[in-house]
Coordinates of N, CA and C and ligand atoms in Angstrom, one line a residue:
M256 N -5.7 -15.4 -12.0 CA -5.1 -14.1 -12.6 C -4.3 -14.5 -13.8
A257 N -4.5 -13.8 -14.9 CA -3.8 -14.1 -16.2 C -2.3 -13.9 -16.0
A258 N -1.5 -14.8 -16.6 CA 0.0 -14.7 -16.4 C 0.5 -13.4 -17.0
T259 N -0.3 -12.8 -17.9 CA 0.2 -11.6 -18.5 C 0.2 -10.4 -17.6
D260 N -0.5 -10.6 -16.4 CA -0.5 -9.5 -15.4 C 0.8 -9.4 -14.7
Y261 N 1.6 -10.5 -14.8 CA 2.9 -10.5 -14.0 C 3.9 -9.5 -14.6
L262 N 4.5 -8.8 -13.7 CA 5.5 -7.8 -14.1 C 6.9 -8.4 -14.3
V263 N 7.1 -9.4 -13.5 CA 8.5 -10.0 -13.4 C 8.3 -11.3 -12.7
H264 N 9.1 -12.3 -13.0 CA 9.0 -13.5 -12.3 C 10.4 -14.2 -12.2
G265 N 10.5 -15.1 -11.2 CA 11.7 -15.9 -10.9 C 11.3 -17.3 -11.1
P266 N 12.1 -18.3 -10.6 CA 11.8 -19.7 -10.8 C 10.4 -20.1 -10.1
R267 N 10.1 -19.6 -8.9 CA 8.9 -20.0 -8.2 C 7.8 -19.0 -8.0
V268 N 8.3 -17.7 -8.0 CA 7.4 -16.6 -7.6 C 7.3 -15.6 -8.8
A269 N 6.1 -15.0 -8.9 CA 5.8 -14.0 -9.9 C 5.2 -12.8 -9.1
V270 N 5.5 -11.6 -9.7 CA 5.0 -10.4 -9.0 C 4.0 -9.6 -9.9
R271 N 2.9 -9.2 -9.3 CA 2.0 -8.3 -10.0 C 1.5 -7.3 -9.1
R272 N 0.8 -6.3 -9.6 CA 0.2 -5.2 -8.8 C -1.0 -5.8 -8.1
V273 N -1.2 -5.3 -6.9 CA -2.4 -5.8 -6.1 C -3.6 -5.2 -6.8
H274 N -4.7 -6.1 -6.8 CA -6.0 -5.7 -7.4 C -7.1 -5.7 -6.4
R275 N -8.2 -5.0 -6.7 CA -9.4 -5.0 -5.9 C -9.9 -6.4 -5.7
Q276 N -9.8 -7.3 -6.7 CA -10.2 -8.7 -6.6 C -9.4 -9.5 -5.6
D277 N -8.3 -9.0 -5.1 CA -7.5 -9.8 -4.1 C -8.0 -9.7 -2.7
Y278 N -9.0 -8.9 -2.5 CA -9.4 -8.6 -1.1 C -9.7 -9.9 -0.3
A279 N -10.5 -10.8 -0.9 CA -10.9 -12.0 -0.1 C -9.7 -12.8 0.3
E280 N -8.8 -13.1 -0.7 CA -7.6 -13.9 -0.5 C -6.7 -13.2 0.6
L281 N -6.5 -11.9 0.4 CA -5.6 -11.2 1.3 C -6.1 -11.1 2.7
S282 N -7.4 -10.9 2.8 CA -8.0 -10.7 4.2 C -8.0 -12.1 4.9
A283 N -8.1 -13.2 4.2 CA -8.0 -14.5 4.8 C -6.6 -14.8 5.2
L284 N -5.6 -14.4 4.4 CA -4.2 -14.6 4.8 C -3.9 -13.8 6.0
R285 N -4.4 -12.5 6.0 CA -4.1 -11.6 7.2 C -4.7 -12.2 8.4
R286 N -5.9 -12.8 8.3 CA -6.6 -13.4 9.5 C -5.8 -14.5 10.1
E287 N -5.3 -15.4 9.2 CA -4.6 -16.6 9.6 C -3.2 -16.2 10.2
S288 N -2.8 -15.0 9.8 CA -1.4 -14.6 10.2 C -1.4 -13.5 11.3
A289 N -2.6 -13.2 11.9 CA -2.7 -12.1 12.8 C -1.6 -12.0 13.9
E290 N -1.4 -13.2 14.5 CA -0.4 -13.2 15.6 C 1.0 -12.9 15.1
M291 N 1.3 -13.5 14.0 CA 2.7 -13.3 13.4 C 2.9 -11.8 13.0
L292 N 1.9 -11.2 12.4 CA 2.1 -9.9 11.9 C 2.0 -8.8 13.0
R293 N 1.2 -9.1 14.0 CA 1.0 -8.1 15.1 C 2.3 -7.6 15.7
R294 N 3.2 -8.6 15.9 CA 4.4 -8.3 16.7 C 5.3 -7.2 15.9
W295 N 5.3 -7.3 14.6 CA 6.2 -6.4 13.9 C 5.5 -5.2 13.2
L296 N 4.2 -5.5 12.8 CA 3.5 -4.4 12.1 C 2.4 -3.8 12.9
G297 N 2.1 -4.3 14.1 CA 1.0 -3.8 14.9 C -0.3 -4.4 14.5
A298 N -1.3 -4.2 15.3 CA -2.6 -4.8 14.9 C -3.2 -4.1 13.7
R299 N -3.4 -4.8 12.7 CA -4.0 -4.2 11.5 C -5.0 -5.0 10.8
E300 N -6.3 -4.8 11.2 CA -7.3 -5.6 10.6 C -7.5 -5.1 9.2
M301 N -7.7 -6.0 8.2 CA -7.9 -5.5 6.9 C -9.4 -5.4 6.5
T302 N -10.0 -4.3 6.9 CA -11.4 -4.0 6.6 C -11.4 -3.7 5.1
V303 N -12.6 -3.7 4.5 CA -12.8 -3.3 3.1 C -12.3 -1.9 3.0
D304 N -12.7 -1.0 3.9 CA -12.3 0.4 3.8 C -10.8 0.6 3.9
A305 N -10.1 -0.2 4.8 CA -8.7 -0.1 4.8 C -8.0 -0.5 3.5
F306 N -8.6 -1.6 3.0 CA -8.0 -2.1 1.7 C -8.3 -1.1 0.6
E307 N -9.5 -0.5 0.5 CA -9.8 0.5 -0.5 C -8.8 1.7 -0.4
S308 N -8.5 2.1 0.9 CA -7.6 3.2 1.1 C -6.2 2.9 0.5
S309 N -5.8 1.6 0.8 CA -4.5 1.3 0.3 C -4.4 1.2 -1.2
L310 N -5.5 0.8 -1.8 CA -5.6 0.8 -3.3 C -5.5 2.2 -3.9
E311 N -6.2 3.1 -3.2 CA -6.1 4.6 -3.6 C -4.7 5.1 -3.5
R312 N -4.0 4.7 -2.4 CA -2.7 5.1 -2.2 C -1.8 4.6 -3.3
F313 N -2.0 3.4 -3.7 CA -1.2 2.8 -4.8 C -1.4 3.4 -6.1
E314 N -2.5 4.1 -6.3 CA -2.8 4.8 -7.5 C -1.9 6.1 -7.6
Q315 N -1.4 6.5 -6.5 CA -0.6 7.7 -6.5 C 0.8 7.4 -7.0
P316 N 1.5 8.4 -7.6 CA 2.9 8.1 -8.1 C 3.9 7.8 -7.0
T317 N 3.5 8.1 -5.8 CA 4.4 8.0 -4.6 C 4.4 6.6 -4.0
H318 N 3.5 5.7 -4.4 CA 3.3 4.4 -3.8 C 3.1 3.3 -4.8
E319 N 3.6 2.1 -4.6 CA 3.4 1.0 -5.4 C 3.1 -0.2 -4.5
G320 N 2.0 -1.0 -4.9 CA 1.6 -2.1 -4.1 C 1.6 -3.4 -4.9
F321 N 2.3 -4.4 -4.5 CA 2.5 -5.7 -5.2 C 2.0 -6.9 -4.4
V322 N 1.6 -7.9 -5.1 CA 1.5 -9.2 -4.4 C 2.5 -10.2 -5.1
L323 N 3.0 -11.1 -4.2 CA 3.9 -12.1 -4.7 C 3.2 -13.4 -4.8
C324 N 3.2 -14.0 -6.0 CA 2.3 -15.2 -6.2 C 3.2 -16.4 -6.6
L325 N 2.7 -17.6 -6.3 CA 3.3 -18.8 -6.8 C 3.0 -18.9 -8.3
R326 N 4.0 -19.2 -9.0 CA 3.8 -19.3 -10.5 C 2.9 -20.5 -10.8
T327 N 3.0 -21.5 -10.1 CA 2.3 -22.7 -10.4 C 0.8 -22.6 -10.3
T328 N 0.3 -21.9 -9.2 CA -1.1 -21.8 -8.9 C -1.7 -20.4 -8.9
G329 N -0.8 -19.4 -8.9 CA -1.2 -18.0 -8.7 C -1.6 -17.6 -7.3
A330 N -1.5 -18.5 -6.4 CA -1.8 -18.2 -5.0 C -0.9 -17.1 -4.4
I331 N -1.4 -16.2 -3.6 CA -0.6 -15.2 -3.1 C 0.2 -15.7 -1.9
V332 N 1.5 -15.5 -1.9 CA 2.4 -15.9 -0.8 C 3.0 -14.8 0.0
G333 N 2.8 -13.6 -0.5 CA 3.4 -12.4 0.2 C 3.0 -11.1 -0.4
G334 N 3.3 -10.0 0.2 CA 3.0 -8.7 -0.3 C 4.2 -7.8 -0.1
A335 N 4.3 -6.8 -1.0 CA 5.4 -5.9 -0.9 C 4.9 -4.5 -1.4
N336 N 5.4 -3.5 -0.7 CA 5.0 -2.1 -1.1 C 6.3 -1.3 -1.3
I337 N 6.2 -0.3 -2.1 CA 7.3 0.7 -2.1 C 6.5 2.0 -1.8
N338 N 6.9 2.6 -0.7 CA 6.2 3.8 -0.2 C 7.1 5.0 -0.3
N339 N 6.5 6.2 -0.2 CA 7.2 7.5 -0.1 C 8.3 7.6 -1.3
I340 N 7.8 7.3 -2.5 CA 8.7 7.4 -3.6 C 9.0 8.9 -3.9
V341 N 10.3 9.2 -4.0 CA 10.7 10.6 -4.3 C 11.5 10.5 -5.7
R342 N 11.1 11.3 -6.6 CA 11.7 11.3 -7.9 C 12.8 12.3 -8.0
G343 N 13.0 13.0 -9.1 CA 14.1 14.0 -9.2 C 15.5 13.4 -9.1
S344 N 16.3 14.1 -8.3 CA 17.7 13.6 -8.1 C 17.8 12.6 -7.1
L345 N 16.7 12.1 -6.4 CA 16.8 11.1 -5.4 C 16.5 9.7 -6.0
Q346 N 15.3 9.6 -6.6 CA 14.8 8.3 -7.2 C 14.9 7.2 -6.2
C347 N 14.2 7.5 -5.0 CA 14.3 6.5 -3.9 C 12.9 6.2 -3.4
G348 N 12.8 5.1 -2.6 CA 11.5 4.7 -2.0 C 11.8 3.8 -0.8
T349 N 10.8 3.6 0.0 CA 10.9 2.8 1.2 C 10.1 1.5 1.0
L350 N 10.9 0.4 1.2 CA 10.3 -0.9 0.9 C 9.7 -1.5 2.2
G351 N 8.5 -2.1 2.0 CA 7.8 -2.9 3.1 C 7.4 -4.2 2.5
Y352 N 7.3 -5.3 3.3 CA 7.0 -6.6 2.8 C 6.5 -7.5 3.9
T353 N 5.7 -8.5 3.5 CA 5.2 -9.4 4.5 C 5.0 -10.8 3.9
A354 N 5.3 -11.8 4.7 CA 4.8 -13.2 4.3 C 3.6 -13.4 5.2
Y355 N 3.1 -14.6 5.1 CA 1.9 -15.0 5.9 C 2.2 -16.3 6.6
A356 N 1.4 -16.7 7.6 CA 1.7 -17.8 8.5 C 1.9 -19.1 7.7
S357 N 1.1 -19.3 6.6 CA 1.3 -20.5 5.8 C 2.3 -20.4 4.7
T358 N 2.9 -19.2 4.6 CA 3.9 -19.1 3.4 C 5.3 -18.7 3.9
T359 N 5.5 -18.5 5.2 CA 6.8 -18.1 5.6 C 7.7 -19.3 5.7
G360 N 9.0 -19.1 5.5 CA 10.0 -20.2 5.7 C 10.2 -21.1 4.5
F361 N 9.8 -20.6 3.3 CA 10.0 -21.4 2.1 C 10.9 -20.7 1.1
G362 N 11.4 -19.5 1.4 CA 12.2 -18.7 0.5 C 11.4 -17.9 -0.5
Y363 N 10.1 -17.9 -0.4 CA 9.3 -17.1 -1.4 C 9.5 -15.6 -1.3
L364 N 9.7 -15.2 0.0 CA 9.9 -13.7 0.2 C 11.2 -13.3 -0.4
T365 N 12.3 -14.1 -0.1 CA 13.6 -13.7 -0.7 C 13.5 -13.6 -2.2
E366 N 12.8 -14.5 -2.8 CA 12.7 -14.5 -4.3 C 11.8 -13.3 -4.7
G367 N 10.6 -13.2 -4.0 CA 9.7 -12.2 -4.4 C 10.1 -10.8 -4.2
V368 N 10.7 -10.5 -3.0 CA 11.1 -9.2 -2.7 C 12.4 -8.8 -3.6
G369 N 13.2 -9.9 -3.9 CA 14.3 -9.6 -4.8 C 13.8 -9.2 -6.2
L370 N 12.6 -9.8 -6.6 CA 12.0 -9.4 -7.9 C 11.5 -8.0 -7.8
V371 N 10.9 -7.6 -6.7 CA 10.4 -6.3 -6.6 C 11.6 -5.3 -6.6
V372 N 12.7 -5.6 -6.0 CA 13.8 -4.7 -6.0 C 14.3 -4.6 -7.5
R373 N 14.4 -5.7 -8.2 CA 14.8 -5.6 -9.6 C 13.9 -4.8 -10.4
Y374 N 12.6 -4.9 -10.2 CA 11.6 -4.2 -10.9 C 11.7 -2.7 -10.6
A375 N 12.0 -2.4 -9.3 CA 12.1 -1.0 -8.9 C 13.3 -0.4 -9.6
F376 N 14.4 -1.1 -9.7 CA 15.6 -0.5 -10.3 C 15.6 -0.6 -11.9
G377 N 14.6 -1.4 -12.4 CA 14.4 -1.5 -13.8 C 13.3 -0.6 -14.3
P378 N 12.1 -1.2 -14.6 CA 11.0 -0.4 -15.2 C 10.6 0.8 -14.3
L379 N 10.7 0.7 -13.0 CA 10.3 1.9 -12.2 C 11.3 3.0 -12.2
G380 N 12.5 2.7 -12.5 CA 13.6 3.7 -12.7 C 14.1 4.3 -11.3
L381 N 13.9 3.5 -10.2 CA 14.4 4.0 -9.0 C 15.9 3.7 -8.9
H382 N 16.5 4.3 -7.9 CA 18.0 4.1 -7.7 C 18.3 3.6 -6.4
R383 N 17.4 3.8 -5.4 CA 17.7 3.5 -4.0 C 16.5 3.0 -3.3
L384 N 16.6 1.9 -2.5 CA 15.5 1.5 -1.7 C 16.0 1.3 -0.3
E385 N 15.1 1.8 0.6 CA 15.4 1.7 2.1 C 14.5 0.7 2.7
A386 N 14.9 0.1 3.8 CA 14.0 -0.7 4.6 C 14.3 -0.5 6.0
N387 N 13.3 -0.2 6.8 CA 13.4 0.1 8.3 C 12.9 -1.1 9.1
I388 N 13.8 -1.6 9.9 CA 13.5 -2.9 10.5 C 13.9 -2.9 12.0
Q389 N 13.0 -3.4 12.8 CA 13.2 -3.4 14.2 C 14.4 -4.4 14.5
P390 N 15.3 -4.1 15.4 CA 16.5 -4.9 15.6 C 16.3 -6.3 16.0
E391 N 15.1 -6.6 16.6 CA 14.8 -8.0 17.0 C 14.1 -8.8 15.9
N392 N 13.8 -8.1 14.8 CA 13.1 -8.8 13.7 C 14.2 -9.5 12.8
T393 N 14.7 -10.6 13.4 CA 15.8 -11.3 12.7 C 15.5 -11.9 11.4
S394 N 14.3 -12.3 11.2 CA 13.9 -12.9 9.9 C 14.0 -11.8 8.8
S395 N 13.5 -10.6 9.2 CA 13.5 -9.5 8.2 C 15.0 -9.1 7.9
L396 N 15.8 -9.0 9.0 CA 17.2 -8.6 8.8 C 17.9 -9.6 7.9
R397 N 17.6 -10.9 8.1 CA 18.3 -11.9 7.3 C 17.8 -11.8 5.8
L398 N 16.6 -11.5 5.6 CA 16.0 -11.3 4.3 C 16.7 -10.2 3.5
V399 N 16.8 -9.0 4.1 CA 17.4 -7.9 3.4 C 18.9 -8.1 3.1
E400 N 19.5 -8.8 4.1 CA 21.0 -9.1 4.0 C 21.2 -10.0 2.8
R401 N 20.3 -11.0 2.6 CA 20.4 -11.9 1.5 C 20.3 -11.2 0.2
L402 N 19.5 -10.1 0.2 CA 19.2 -9.4 -1.0 C 20.2 -8.3 -1.3
G403 N 21.3 -8.2 -0.5 CA 22.3 -7.2 -0.8 C 22.2 -5.9 -0.2
F404 N 21.2 -5.7 0.7 CA 21.1 -4.5 1.4 C 22.2 -4.3 2.4
R405 N 22.6 -3.1 2.7 CA 23.6 -2.8 3.7 C 23.0 -2.0 4.9
R406 N 23.5 -2.3 6.1 CA 23.0 -1.6 7.3 C 23.6 -0.2 7.3
E407 N 22.8 0.8 7.3 CA 23.3 2.2 7.2 C 23.3 3.0 8.5
G408 N 22.3 2.6 9.3 CA 22.2 3.4 10.5 C 21.1 2.9 11.5
Y409 N 20.9 3.6 12.5 CA 20.0 3.3 13.6 C 19.1 4.5 13.8
S410 N 17.8 4.3 13.7 CA 16.8 5.4 13.9 C 16.1 5.1 15.2
A411 N 16.4 5.9 16.2 CA 15.7 5.7 17.5 C 14.3 6.2 17.4
A412 N 13.4 5.5 18.1 CA 12.0 5.9 18.2 C 11.4 6.2 16.8
F413 N 11.6 5.3 15.9 CA 11.3 5.6 14.5 C 9.8 5.5 14.1
Q414 N 9.2 4.4 14.7 CA 7.8 4.2 14.3 C 7.0 3.7 15.5
F415 N 5.7 4.2 15.5 CA 4.8 3.9 16.6 C 4.1 2.6 16.3
I416 N 4.5 1.5 17.0 CA 3.9 0.2 16.8 C 3.6 -0.4 18.1
N417 N 2.4 -1.0 18.2 CA 1.9 -1.6 19.4 C 2.1 -0.8 20.7
G418 N 1.7 0.5 20.6 CA 1.7 1.4 21.7 C 3.0 2.0 22.2
A419 N 4.1 1.9 21.3 CA 5.3 2.5 21.7 C 6.1 2.9 20.5
W420 N 7.0 3.9 20.6 CA 7.9 4.3 19.5 C 9.0 3.3 19.5
R421 N 9.1 2.6 18.4 CA 10.1 1.5 18.3 C 11.4 2.0 17.5
D422 N 12.5 1.6 18.0 CA 13.8 1.9 17.3 C 13.8 1.0 16.0
H423 N 14.4 1.4 15.0 CA 14.6 0.6 13.8 C 16.0 0.8 13.3
E424 N 16.5 -0.3 12.6 CA 17.7 -0.2 11.8 C 17.3 0.2 10.4
R425 N 18.2 1.1 9.8 CA 17.9 1.5 8.5 C 18.9 0.7 7.5
W426 N 18.3 0.0 6.6 CA 19.0 -0.7 5.6 C 18.7 -0.2 4.2
A427 N 19.7 -0.3 3.3 CA 19.4 0.3 2.0 C 20.2 -0.5 0.9
V428 N 19.7 -0.4 -0.3 CA 20.4 -1.0 -1.4 C 20.3 0.0 -2.6
T429 N 21.3 0.1 -3.4 CA 21.2 0.9 -4.6 C 21.2 0.0 -5.9
A430 N 20.9 0.6 -7.0 CA 20.8 -0.1 -8.2 C 22.2 -0.7 -8.6
E431 N 23.2 0.1 -8.3 CA 24.6 -0.4 -8.6 C 24.9 -1.7 -7.8
A432 N 24.5 -1.7 -6.5 CA 24.8 -2.8 -5.6 C 24.1 -4.0 -6.0
V433 N 22.8 -3.9 -6.4 CA 22.0 -5.0 -6.8 C 22.5 -5.6 -8.1
G434 N 23.0 -4.8 -9.0 CA 23.6 -5.2 -10.2 C 24.8 -6.2 -10.0
R435 N 25.4 -6.1 -8.8 CA 26.5 -7.0 -8.5 C 26.1 -8.3 -7.8
T436 N 24.8 -8.5 -7.5 CA 24.3 -9.7 -6.9 C 23.4 -10.4 -8.0
S437 N 23.1 -11.7 -7.8 CA 22.2 -12.4 -8.7 C 21.2 -13.2 -8.0
H438 N 19.9 -13.0 -8.4 CA 18.8 -13.8 -7.8 C 18.0 -14.5 -8.8
G439 N 18.6 -14.8 -9.9 CA 17.9 -15.7 -10.9 C 16.6 -15.1 -11.5
V440 N 16.6 -13.8 -11.6 CA 15.4 -13.1 -12.1 C 15.2 -13.2 -13.6
E441 N 14.0 -13.5 -14.1 CA 13.8 -13.5 -15.5 C 12.7 -12.4 -15.7
R442 N 12.7 -11.7 -16.9 CA 11.7 -10.8 -17.2 C 10.9 -11.2 -18.4
Ligands
LIG590 C1 10.2 -10.8 7.5 C2 9.5 -11.9 6.7 C3 8.9 -11.4 5.5 C4 10.6 -13.0 6.3 O1 9.9 -14.0 5.7 P1 10.6 -15.5 5.5 O2 9.5 -16.4 5.3 O3 11.6 -15.7 6.5 O4 11.4 -15.2 4.1 P2 11.6 -16.3 2.9 O5 10.2 -16.6 2.4 O6 12.6 -15.7 2.0 O7 12.1 -17.6 3.7 C5 13.4 -17.6 4.1 C6 13.6 -18.8 5.1 O8 13.1 -20.0 4.5 C7 14.1 -21.0 4.5 N1 13.9 -21.8 3.3 C8 13.3 -23.0 3.3 N2 13.2 -23.5 2.1 C9 13.8 -22.7 1.2 C10 14.0 -22.6 -0.2 N3 13.6 -23.6 -1.0 N4 14.7 -21.6 -0.7 C11 15.1 -20.6 0.1 N5 14.9 -20.5 1.4 C12 14.2 -21.6 2.0 C13 15.4 -20.2 4.5 O9 16.4 -21.0 5.1 C14 15.0 -19.0 5.4 O10 15.1 -19.4 6.8 P3 16.0 -18.6 7.8 O11 15.7 -17.1 7.7 O12 15.7 -19.2 9.1 O13 17.4 -18.9 7.3 C15 8.5 -12.7 7.6 O14 9.1 -13.1 8.8 C16 7.3 -11.8 7.9 O15 6.4 -11.6 7.2 N6 7.3 -11.2 9.2 C17 6.2 -10.4 9.6 C18 6.1 -9.1 8.9 C19 7.4 -8.4 8.9 O16 8.1 -8.4 9.8 N7 7.6 -7.6 7.8 C20 8.9 -6.9 7.7 C21 8.9 -5.6 8.5 S1 10.4 -4.8 8.4

């Protein structure tokens, strides 16, 4: 992928929009990570049809889909979405993200999701991002905490995952709060 496709980058990770050509790489990453992802995201096989539907969704102004890539090789190390974007006087969206079995535990997601947050509050013009996280998902809680999110509340029976309605903690960050933290982002 040409470096010019990158929207924003940090020392090790660069962010670009997900492309149709990413299907083979992403579906292989999903397959190798099935066990790790099932626990928090539910069973989600990435069929061609499912991938195509997500691309269609990302063409809407209400959704953005990104991949997080290693700057040295271009290899995908994670994914991040901003869903349910509301404009007007709210300028907010809901953040989702994932690492993969071979890419977790290196700090790539902290850097990459941090870049997505900066991009959201910069070029995308958003003001607030929320993340909904199951209380036992400690890796995810640590990640948003590192990025300056604050715990705002507790949503009982928030999302249907793996056959049950799961409680989630609601975390959020605003443009003002992120301006007060630094993650070494270059544009
Ligand atoms: C949540 C999730 C994205 C977190 O990913 P992650 O790999 O922990 O995040 P990072 O890539 O930022 O790595 C951070 C970890 O790498 C460690 N690390 C190792 N080398 C590092 C380096 N050079 N720089 C920074 N951190 C480094 C950090 O200490 C940290 O470990 P810790 O959380 O045990 O303290 C991942 O667990 C995941 O994909 N889970 C399944 C899907 C999911 O739950 N999505 C979110 C739903 S709300």
